[in-house]
Coordinates of C-alpha atoms in Angstrom, one line a residue:
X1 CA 71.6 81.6 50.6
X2 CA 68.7 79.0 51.7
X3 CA 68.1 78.3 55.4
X4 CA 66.7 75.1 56.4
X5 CA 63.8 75.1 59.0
X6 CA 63.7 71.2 59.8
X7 CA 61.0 70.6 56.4
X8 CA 62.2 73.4 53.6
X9 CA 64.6 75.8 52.7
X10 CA 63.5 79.9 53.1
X11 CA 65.8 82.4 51.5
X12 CA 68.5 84.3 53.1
X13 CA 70.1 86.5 50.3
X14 CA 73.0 87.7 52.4
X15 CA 76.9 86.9 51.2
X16 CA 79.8 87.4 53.9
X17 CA 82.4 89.1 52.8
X18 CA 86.1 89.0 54.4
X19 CA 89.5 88.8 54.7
X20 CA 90.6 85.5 55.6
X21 CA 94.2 84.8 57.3
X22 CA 96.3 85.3 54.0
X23 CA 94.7 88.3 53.3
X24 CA 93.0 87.0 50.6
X25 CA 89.3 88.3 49.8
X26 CA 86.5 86.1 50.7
X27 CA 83.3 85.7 49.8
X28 CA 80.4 83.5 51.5
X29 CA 76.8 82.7 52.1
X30 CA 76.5 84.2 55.6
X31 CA 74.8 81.3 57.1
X32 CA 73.5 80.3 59.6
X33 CA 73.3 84.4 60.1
X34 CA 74.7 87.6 60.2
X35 CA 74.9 87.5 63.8
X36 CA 77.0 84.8 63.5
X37 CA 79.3 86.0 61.1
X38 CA 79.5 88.7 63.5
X39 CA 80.2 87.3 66.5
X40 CA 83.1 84.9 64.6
X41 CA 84.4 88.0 63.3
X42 CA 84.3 89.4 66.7
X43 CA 85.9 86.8 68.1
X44 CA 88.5 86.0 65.4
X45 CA 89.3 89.6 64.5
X46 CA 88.4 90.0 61.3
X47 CA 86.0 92.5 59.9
X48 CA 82.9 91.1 57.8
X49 CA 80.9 93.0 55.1
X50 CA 77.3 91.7 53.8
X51 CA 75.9 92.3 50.7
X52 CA 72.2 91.9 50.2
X53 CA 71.9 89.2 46.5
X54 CA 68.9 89.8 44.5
X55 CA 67.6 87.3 42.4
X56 CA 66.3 88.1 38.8
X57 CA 62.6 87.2 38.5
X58 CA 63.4 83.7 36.5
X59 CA 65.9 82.9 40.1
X60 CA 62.9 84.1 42.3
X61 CA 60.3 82.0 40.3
X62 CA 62.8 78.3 40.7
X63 CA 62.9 79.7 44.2
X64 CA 59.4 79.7 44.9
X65 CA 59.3 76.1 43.6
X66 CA 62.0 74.9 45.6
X67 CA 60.4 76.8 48.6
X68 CA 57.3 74.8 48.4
X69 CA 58.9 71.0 48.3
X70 CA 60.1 69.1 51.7
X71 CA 63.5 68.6 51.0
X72 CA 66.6 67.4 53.6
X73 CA 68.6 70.2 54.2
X74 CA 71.8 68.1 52.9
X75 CA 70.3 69.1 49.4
X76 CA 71.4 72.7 50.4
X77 CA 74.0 72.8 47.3
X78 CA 71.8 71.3 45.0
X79 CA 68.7 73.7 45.9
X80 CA 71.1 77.0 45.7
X81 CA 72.4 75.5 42.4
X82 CA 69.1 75.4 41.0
X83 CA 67.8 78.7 41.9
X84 CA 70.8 80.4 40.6
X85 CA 71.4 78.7 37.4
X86 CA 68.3 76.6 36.9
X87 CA 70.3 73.2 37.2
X88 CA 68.7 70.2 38.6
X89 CA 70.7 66.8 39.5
X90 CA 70.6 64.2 36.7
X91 CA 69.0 61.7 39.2
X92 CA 65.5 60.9 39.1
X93 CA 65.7 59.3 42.6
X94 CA 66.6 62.6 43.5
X95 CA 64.1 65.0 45.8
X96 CA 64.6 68.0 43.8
X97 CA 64.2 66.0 40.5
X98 CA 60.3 66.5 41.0
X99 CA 60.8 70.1 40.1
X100 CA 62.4 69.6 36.4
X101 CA 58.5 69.2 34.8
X102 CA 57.1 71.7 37.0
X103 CA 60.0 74.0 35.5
X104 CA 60.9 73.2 32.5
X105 CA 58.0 71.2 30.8
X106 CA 57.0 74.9 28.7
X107 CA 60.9 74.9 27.3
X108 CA 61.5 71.1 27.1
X109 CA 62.1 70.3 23.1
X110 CA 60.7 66.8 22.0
X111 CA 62.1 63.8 21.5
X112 CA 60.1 61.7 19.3
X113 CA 59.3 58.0 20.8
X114 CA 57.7 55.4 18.3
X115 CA 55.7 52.3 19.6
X116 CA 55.8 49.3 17.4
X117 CA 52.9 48.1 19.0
X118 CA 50.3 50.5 20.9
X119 CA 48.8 46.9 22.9
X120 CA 50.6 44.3 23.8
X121 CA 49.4 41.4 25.6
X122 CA 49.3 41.1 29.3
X123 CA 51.0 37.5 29.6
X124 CA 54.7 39.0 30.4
X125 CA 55.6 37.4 27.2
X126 CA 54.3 39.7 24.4
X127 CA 57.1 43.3 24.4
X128 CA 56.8 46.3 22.1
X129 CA 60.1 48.3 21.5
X130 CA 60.1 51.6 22.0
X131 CA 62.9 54.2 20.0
X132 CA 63.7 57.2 19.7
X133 CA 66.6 60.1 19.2
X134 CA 68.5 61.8 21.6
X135 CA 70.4 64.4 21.4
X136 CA 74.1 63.4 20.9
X137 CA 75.5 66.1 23.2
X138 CA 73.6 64.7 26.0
X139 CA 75.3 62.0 28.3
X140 CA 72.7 60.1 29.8
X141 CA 68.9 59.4 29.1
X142 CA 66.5 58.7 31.8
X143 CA 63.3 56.6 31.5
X144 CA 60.6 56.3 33.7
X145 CA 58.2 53.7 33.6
X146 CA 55.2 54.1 35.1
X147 CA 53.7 50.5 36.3
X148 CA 55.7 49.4 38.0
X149 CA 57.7 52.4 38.4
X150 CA 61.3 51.5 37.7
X151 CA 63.8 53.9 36.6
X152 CA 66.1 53.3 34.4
X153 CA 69.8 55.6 33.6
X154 CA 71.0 54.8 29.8
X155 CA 74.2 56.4 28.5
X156 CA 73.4 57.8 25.3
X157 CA 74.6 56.7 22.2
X158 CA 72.5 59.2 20.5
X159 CA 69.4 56.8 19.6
X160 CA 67.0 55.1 23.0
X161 CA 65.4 51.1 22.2
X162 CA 63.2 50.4 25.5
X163 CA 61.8 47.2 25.6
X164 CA 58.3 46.8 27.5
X165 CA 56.4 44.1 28.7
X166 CA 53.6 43.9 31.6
X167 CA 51.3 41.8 33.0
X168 CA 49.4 44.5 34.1
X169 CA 46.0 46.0 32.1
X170 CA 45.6 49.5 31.5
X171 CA 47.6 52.2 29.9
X172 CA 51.6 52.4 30.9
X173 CA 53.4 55.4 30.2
X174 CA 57.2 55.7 29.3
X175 CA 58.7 58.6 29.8
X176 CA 62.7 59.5 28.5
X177 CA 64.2 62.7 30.0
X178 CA 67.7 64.0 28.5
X179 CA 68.6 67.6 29.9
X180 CA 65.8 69.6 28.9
X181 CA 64.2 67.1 25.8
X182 CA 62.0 64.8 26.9
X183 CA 59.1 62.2 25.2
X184 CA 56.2 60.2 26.3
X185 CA 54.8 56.7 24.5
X186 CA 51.9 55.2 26.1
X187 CA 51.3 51.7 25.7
X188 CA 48.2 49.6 26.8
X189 CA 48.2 46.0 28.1
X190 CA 45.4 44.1 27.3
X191 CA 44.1 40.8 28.3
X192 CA 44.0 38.1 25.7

């Protein structure tokens, strides 16, 4: 379905279809091309059929988002998977994780973080706790912390605690992801 051109992935909405050894019906991405399918075929003596897939507007719209990113093609699986059924890897690490805001920021559904302080001190000693709910039917959390930017995986329990300290001024931003829900607290450090 997705070709890979040394930087991105382009589409190639052809499926193989065929009869393999057992007689068994067969159905593949017909990459890297037709023309090889057909020469295999050829070769092998089998006959191949292509179908052309069309995407629905909602798989051609992820597609054009996943069209525009650099991306290894060994993320082939996880690219195809997202265009056809909008599903991104849980990873934030991950090269096509960049895409889940772009996507699904207009669909995500809140998750309400509370501060108990909006400042806290820049001495590495003074922390503010942040909580919040999470969906129970979600596995893991995700939170991103912004300065510096570690990432932290949390199985969910159903509630998030994040405790924060820096010794860095200026506004630091936690972010939780959980499927599609999602919530932002935004603390500052100040000097004393």
């Amino acid at each position: 379905m997705l070709q890979h051109d040394g930087r991105r992935f382009k589409l190639y909405p052809w499926k193989a279809k065929y009869k393999n050894t057992h007689g068994q019906q067969k159905e593949k991405w017909a990459l890297p091309s037709k023309e090889w399918w057909e020469s295999t075929a050829s070769k092998h003596g089998f006959e191949v059929e292509f179908e052309e897939i069309e995407l629905s507007e909602e798989q051609q719209r992820r597609y054009e988002l996943i069209r525009q990113i650099n991306a290894p093609e060994s993320f082939r699986t996880d690219a195809i998977d997202f265009i056809l059924d909008g599903k991104l890897p849980e990873r934030l690490s991950h090269p096509l994780w960049q895409l889940k805001a772009d996507v699904s920021i207009e669909d995500m559904k809140p998750i309400d973080l509370t501060v108990d302080k909006k400042e806290i001190k820049t001495d590495g000693k003074d922390t503010a706790t942040i909580t919040g709910e999470v969906p129970e039917h979600i596995e893991r959390a995700y939170v991103l912390v912004n300065s510096p930017p570690p990432v932290h995986e949390v199985v969910n329990d159903g509630e998030i605690e994040i405790e924060f300290t820096t010794e860095d001024e200026g506004y630091h931003v936690i972010e939780v992801t959980a499927g599609n829900h999602r919530g932002l607290a935004v603390i500052k450090g100040v000097s004393e």
